[in-house]
Amino acid sequence: MKSLLVFSAAALAEIAGCFAFWAWWRLDKSILWLFPGMAALALFGWLLTQVDSAFAGRAYAAYGGVYIAASLLWLWLAEGMRPDRFDMVGAGFALVGAGIILAAPR
């Protein structure tokens, strides 16, 4: 459960940080958007180190599924575009994969 909370917070930080760059470059926002964006990306990196995993690659792989779902939530809530059924099915598969990686007996 702790991993899911950390992954969710990391996804929010990563998406917000990347969106700050997107806003500056693609939406013609002020370059000042990059400062909170860089802080959010640094927070993202720190948060991923808080996951209870012996190997970084496994933590990153499991995080990927959560990131996909969070990105579609961002698409809907922040950008106003509702994900379609293919988005939802893909996110479901990604979350199942993340769950298998996290829950597998080792």
PDB file of C-alpha atoms in Angstrom:
ATOM      1  CA  MET A   1       0.000   0.000   0.000  1.00  0.00           C
ATOM      2  CA  LYS A   2       2.848   2.387   0.809  1.00  0.00           C
ATOM      3  CA  SER A   3       4.336   1.743  -2.625  1.00  0.00           C
ATOM      4  CA  LEU A   4       1.065   2.688  -4.323  1.00  0.00           C
ATOM      5  CA  LEU A   5       0.909   5.964  -2.392  1.00  0.00           C
ATOM      6  CA  VAL A   6       4.545   6.778  -3.188  1.00  0.00           C
ATOM      7  CA  PHE A   7       4.055   5.866  -6.858  1.00  0.00           C
ATOM      8  CA  SER A   8       0.931   8.050  -7.018  1.00  0.00           C
ATOM      9  CA  ALA A   9       2.738  11.027  -5.494  1.00  0.00           C
ATOM     10  CA  ALA A  10       5.709  10.440  -7.803  1.00  0.00           C
ATOM     11  CA  ALA A  11       3.422  10.336 -10.832  1.00  0.00           C
ATOM     12  CA  LEU A  12       1.785  13.616  -9.855  1.00  0.00           C
ATOM     13  CA  ALA A  13       5.196  15.235  -9.381  1.00  0.00           C
ATOM     14  CA  GLU A  14       6.562  13.891 -12.666  1.00  0.00           C
ATOM     15  CA  ILE A  15       3.516  14.837 -14.698  1.00  0.00           C
ATOM     16  CA  ALA A  16       3.375  18.318 -13.156  1.00  0.00           C
ATOM     17  CA  GLY A  17       7.077  18.828 -13.802  1.00  0.00           C
ATOM     18  CA  CYS A  18       6.868  17.658 -17.386  1.00  0.00           C
ATOM     19  CA  PHE A  19       3.706  19.693 -17.957  1.00  0.00           C
ATOM     20  CA  ALA A  20       5.562  22.818 -16.814  1.00  0.00           C
ATOM     21  CA  PHE A  21       8.046  22.264 -19.640  1.00  0.00           C
ATOM     22  CA  TRP A  22       5.189  21.517 -22.041  1.00  0.00           C
ATOM     23  CA  ALA A  23       3.425  24.729 -20.999  1.00  0.00           C
ATOM     24  CA  TRP A  24       6.571  26.798 -21.500  1.00  0.00           C
ATOM     25  CA  TRP A  25       7.557  25.267 -24.828  1.00  0.00           C
ATOM     26  CA  ARG A  26       4.228  24.375 -26.452  1.00  0.00           C
ATOM     27  CA  LEU A  27       1.752  26.755 -24.815  1.00  0.00           C
ATOM     28  CA  ASP A  28       3.982  29.853 -24.805  1.00  0.00           C
ATOM     29  CA  LYS A  29       3.909  30.246 -21.026  1.00  0.00           C
ATOM     30  CA  SER A  30       6.589  32.176 -19.167  1.00  0.00           C
ATOM     31  CA  ILE A  31      10.008  30.594 -18.721  1.00  0.00           C
ATOM     32  CA  LEU A  32       9.321  30.956 -15.001  1.00  0.00           C
ATOM     33  CA  TRP A  33       7.157  27.828 -15.316  1.00  0.00           C
ATOM     34  CA  LEU A  34      10.434  25.886 -15.485  1.00  0.00           C
ATOM     35  CA  PHE A  35      11.360  26.605 -11.852  1.00  0.00           C
ATOM     36  CA  PRO A  36       8.427  24.794 -10.233  1.00  0.00           C
ATOM     37  CA  GLY A  37       8.715  22.216 -13.003  1.00  0.00           C
ATOM     38  CA  MET A  38      12.310  21.419 -12.074  1.00  0.00           C
ATOM     39  CA  ALA A  39      11.397  21.287  -8.381  1.00  0.00           C
ATOM     40  CA  ALA A  40       8.577  18.864  -9.159  1.00  0.00           C
ATOM     41  CA  LEU A  41      10.926  16.647 -11.188  1.00  0.00           C
ATOM     42  CA  ALA A  42      13.450  16.628  -8.335  1.00  0.00           C
ATOM     43  CA  LEU A  43      10.640  15.638  -5.954  1.00  0.00           C
ATOM     44  CA  PHE A  44       9.663  12.873  -8.361  1.00  0.00           C
ATOM     45  CA  GLY A  45      13.197  11.459  -8.317  1.00  0.00           C
ATOM     46  CA  TRP A  46      13.351  11.565  -4.531  1.00  0.00           C
ATOM     47  CA  LEU A  47       9.940   9.931  -4.154  1.00  0.00           C
ATOM     48  CA  LEU A  48      10.941   6.942  -6.272  1.00  0.00           C
ATOM     49  CA  THR A  49      13.835   6.297  -3.885  1.00  0.00           C
ATOM     50  CA  GLN A  50      11.277   5.861  -1.086  1.00  0.00           C
ATOM     51  CA  VAL A  51       9.780   2.701  -2.601  1.00  0.00           C
ATOM     52  CA  ASP A  52      10.644  -0.505  -0.784  1.00  0.00           C
ATOM     53  CA  SER A  53      12.494  -2.305  -3.567  1.00  0.00           C
ATOM     54  CA  ALA A  54      15.922  -3.911  -3.668  1.00  0.00           C
ATOM     55  CA  PHE A  55      16.400  -2.883  -7.309  1.00  0.00           C
ATOM     56  CA  ALA A  56      15.748   0.469  -8.944  1.00  0.00           C
ATOM     57  CA  GLY A  57      14.784  -1.080 -12.272  1.00  0.00           C
ATOM     58  CA  ARG A  58      11.994  -3.119 -10.687  1.00  0.00           C
ATOM     59  CA  ALA A  59      10.664  -0.052  -8.872  1.00  0.00           C
ATOM     60  CA  TYR A  60      10.726   1.959 -12.122  1.00  0.00           C
ATOM     61  CA  ALA A  61       8.985  -0.828 -14.037  1.00  0.00           C
ATOM     62  CA  ALA A  62       6.172  -1.082 -11.498  1.00  0.00           C
ATOM     63  CA  TYR A  63       5.916   2.713 -11.393  1.00  0.00           C
ATOM     64  CA  GLY A  64       5.331   2.753 -15.138  1.00  0.00           C
ATOM     65  CA  GLY A  65       1.853   1.290 -14.792  1.00  0.00           C
ATOM     66  CA  VAL A  66       0.857   3.846 -12.193  1.00  0.00           C
ATOM     67  CA  TYR A  67       2.321   6.616 -14.373  1.00  0.00           C
ATOM     68  CA  ILE A  68       0.205   5.553 -17.349  1.00  0.00           C
ATOM     69  CA  ALA A  69      -3.005   5.635 -15.306  1.00  0.00           C
ATOM     70  CA  ALA A  70      -2.073   8.954 -13.669  1.00  0.00           C
ATOM     71  CA  SER A  71      -1.276  10.478 -17.069  1.00  0.00           C
ATOM     72  CA  LEU A  72      -4.752   9.619 -18.311  1.00  0.00           C
ATOM     73  CA  LEU A  73      -6.244  11.092 -15.161  1.00  0.00           C
ATOM     74  CA  TRP A  74      -4.226  14.273 -15.837  1.00  0.00           C
ATOM     75  CA  LEU A  75      -5.499  14.254 -19.425  1.00  0.00           C
ATOM     76  CA  TRP A  76      -9.052  14.233 -18.105  1.00  0.00           C
ATOM     77  CA  LEU A  77      -8.827  16.537 -15.073  1.00  0.00           C
ATOM     78  CA  ALA A  78      -6.178  19.062 -16.106  1.00  0.00           C
ATOM     79  CA  GLU A  79      -6.575  19.131 -19.879  1.00  0.00           C
ATOM     80  CA  GLY A  80     -10.295  18.466 -20.144  1.00  0.00           C
ATOM     81  CA  MET A  81     -10.005  15.518 -22.557  1.00  0.00           C
ATOM     82  CA  ARG A  82     -11.806  12.409 -21.374  1.00  0.00           C
ATOM     83  CA  PRO A  83      -9.842   9.183 -21.981  1.00  0.00           C
ATOM     84  CA  ASP A  84     -11.505   6.803 -24.422  1.00  0.00           C
ATOM     85  CA  ARG A  85     -12.114   3.087 -23.914  1.00  0.00           C
ATOM     86  CA  PHE A  86      -8.773   2.161 -25.482  1.00  0.00           C
ATOM     87  CA  ASP A  87      -6.977   4.447 -23.044  1.00  0.00           C
ATOM     88  CA  MET A  88      -8.804   2.802 -20.157  1.00  0.00           C
ATOM     89  CA  VAL A  89      -8.122  -0.752 -21.337  1.00  0.00           C
ATOM     90  CA  GLY A  90      -4.448   0.062 -21.861  1.00  0.00           C
ATOM     91  CA  ALA A  91      -4.190   1.623 -18.412  1.00  0.00           C
ATOM     92  CA  GLY A  92      -5.882  -1.431 -16.928  1.00  0.00           C
ATOM     93  CA  PHE A  93      -3.316  -3.738 -18.500  1.00  0.00           C
ATOM     94  CA  ALA A  94      -0.499  -1.488 -17.295  1.00  0.00           C
ATOM     95  CA  LEU A  95      -1.832  -1.514 -13.727  1.00  0.00           C
ATOM     96  CA  VAL A  96      -2.212  -5.288 -13.769  1.00  0.00           C
ATOM     97  CA  GLY A  97       1.385  -5.542 -14.934  1.00  0.00           C
ATOM     98  CA  ALA A  98       2.550  -3.185 -12.198  1.00  0.00           C
ATOM     99  CA  GLY A  99       0.633  -5.233  -9.633  1.00  0.00           C
ATOM    100  CA  ILE A 100       2.279  -8.450 -10.806  1.00  0.00           C
ATOM    101  CA  ILE A 101       5.721  -6.869 -10.546  1.00  0.00           C
ATOM    102  CA  LEU A 102       5.005  -5.555  -7.033  1.00  0.00           C
ATOM    103  CA  ALA A 103       3.226  -8.582  -5.614  1.00  0.00           C
ATOM    104  CA  ALA A 104       5.314 -11.397  -7.083  1.00  0.00           C
ATOM    105  CA  PRO A 105       6.899 -13.612  -4.422  1.00  0.00           C
ATOM    106  CA  ARG A 106      10.643 -13.183  -4.377  1.00  0.00           C
TER     107      ARG A 106
END
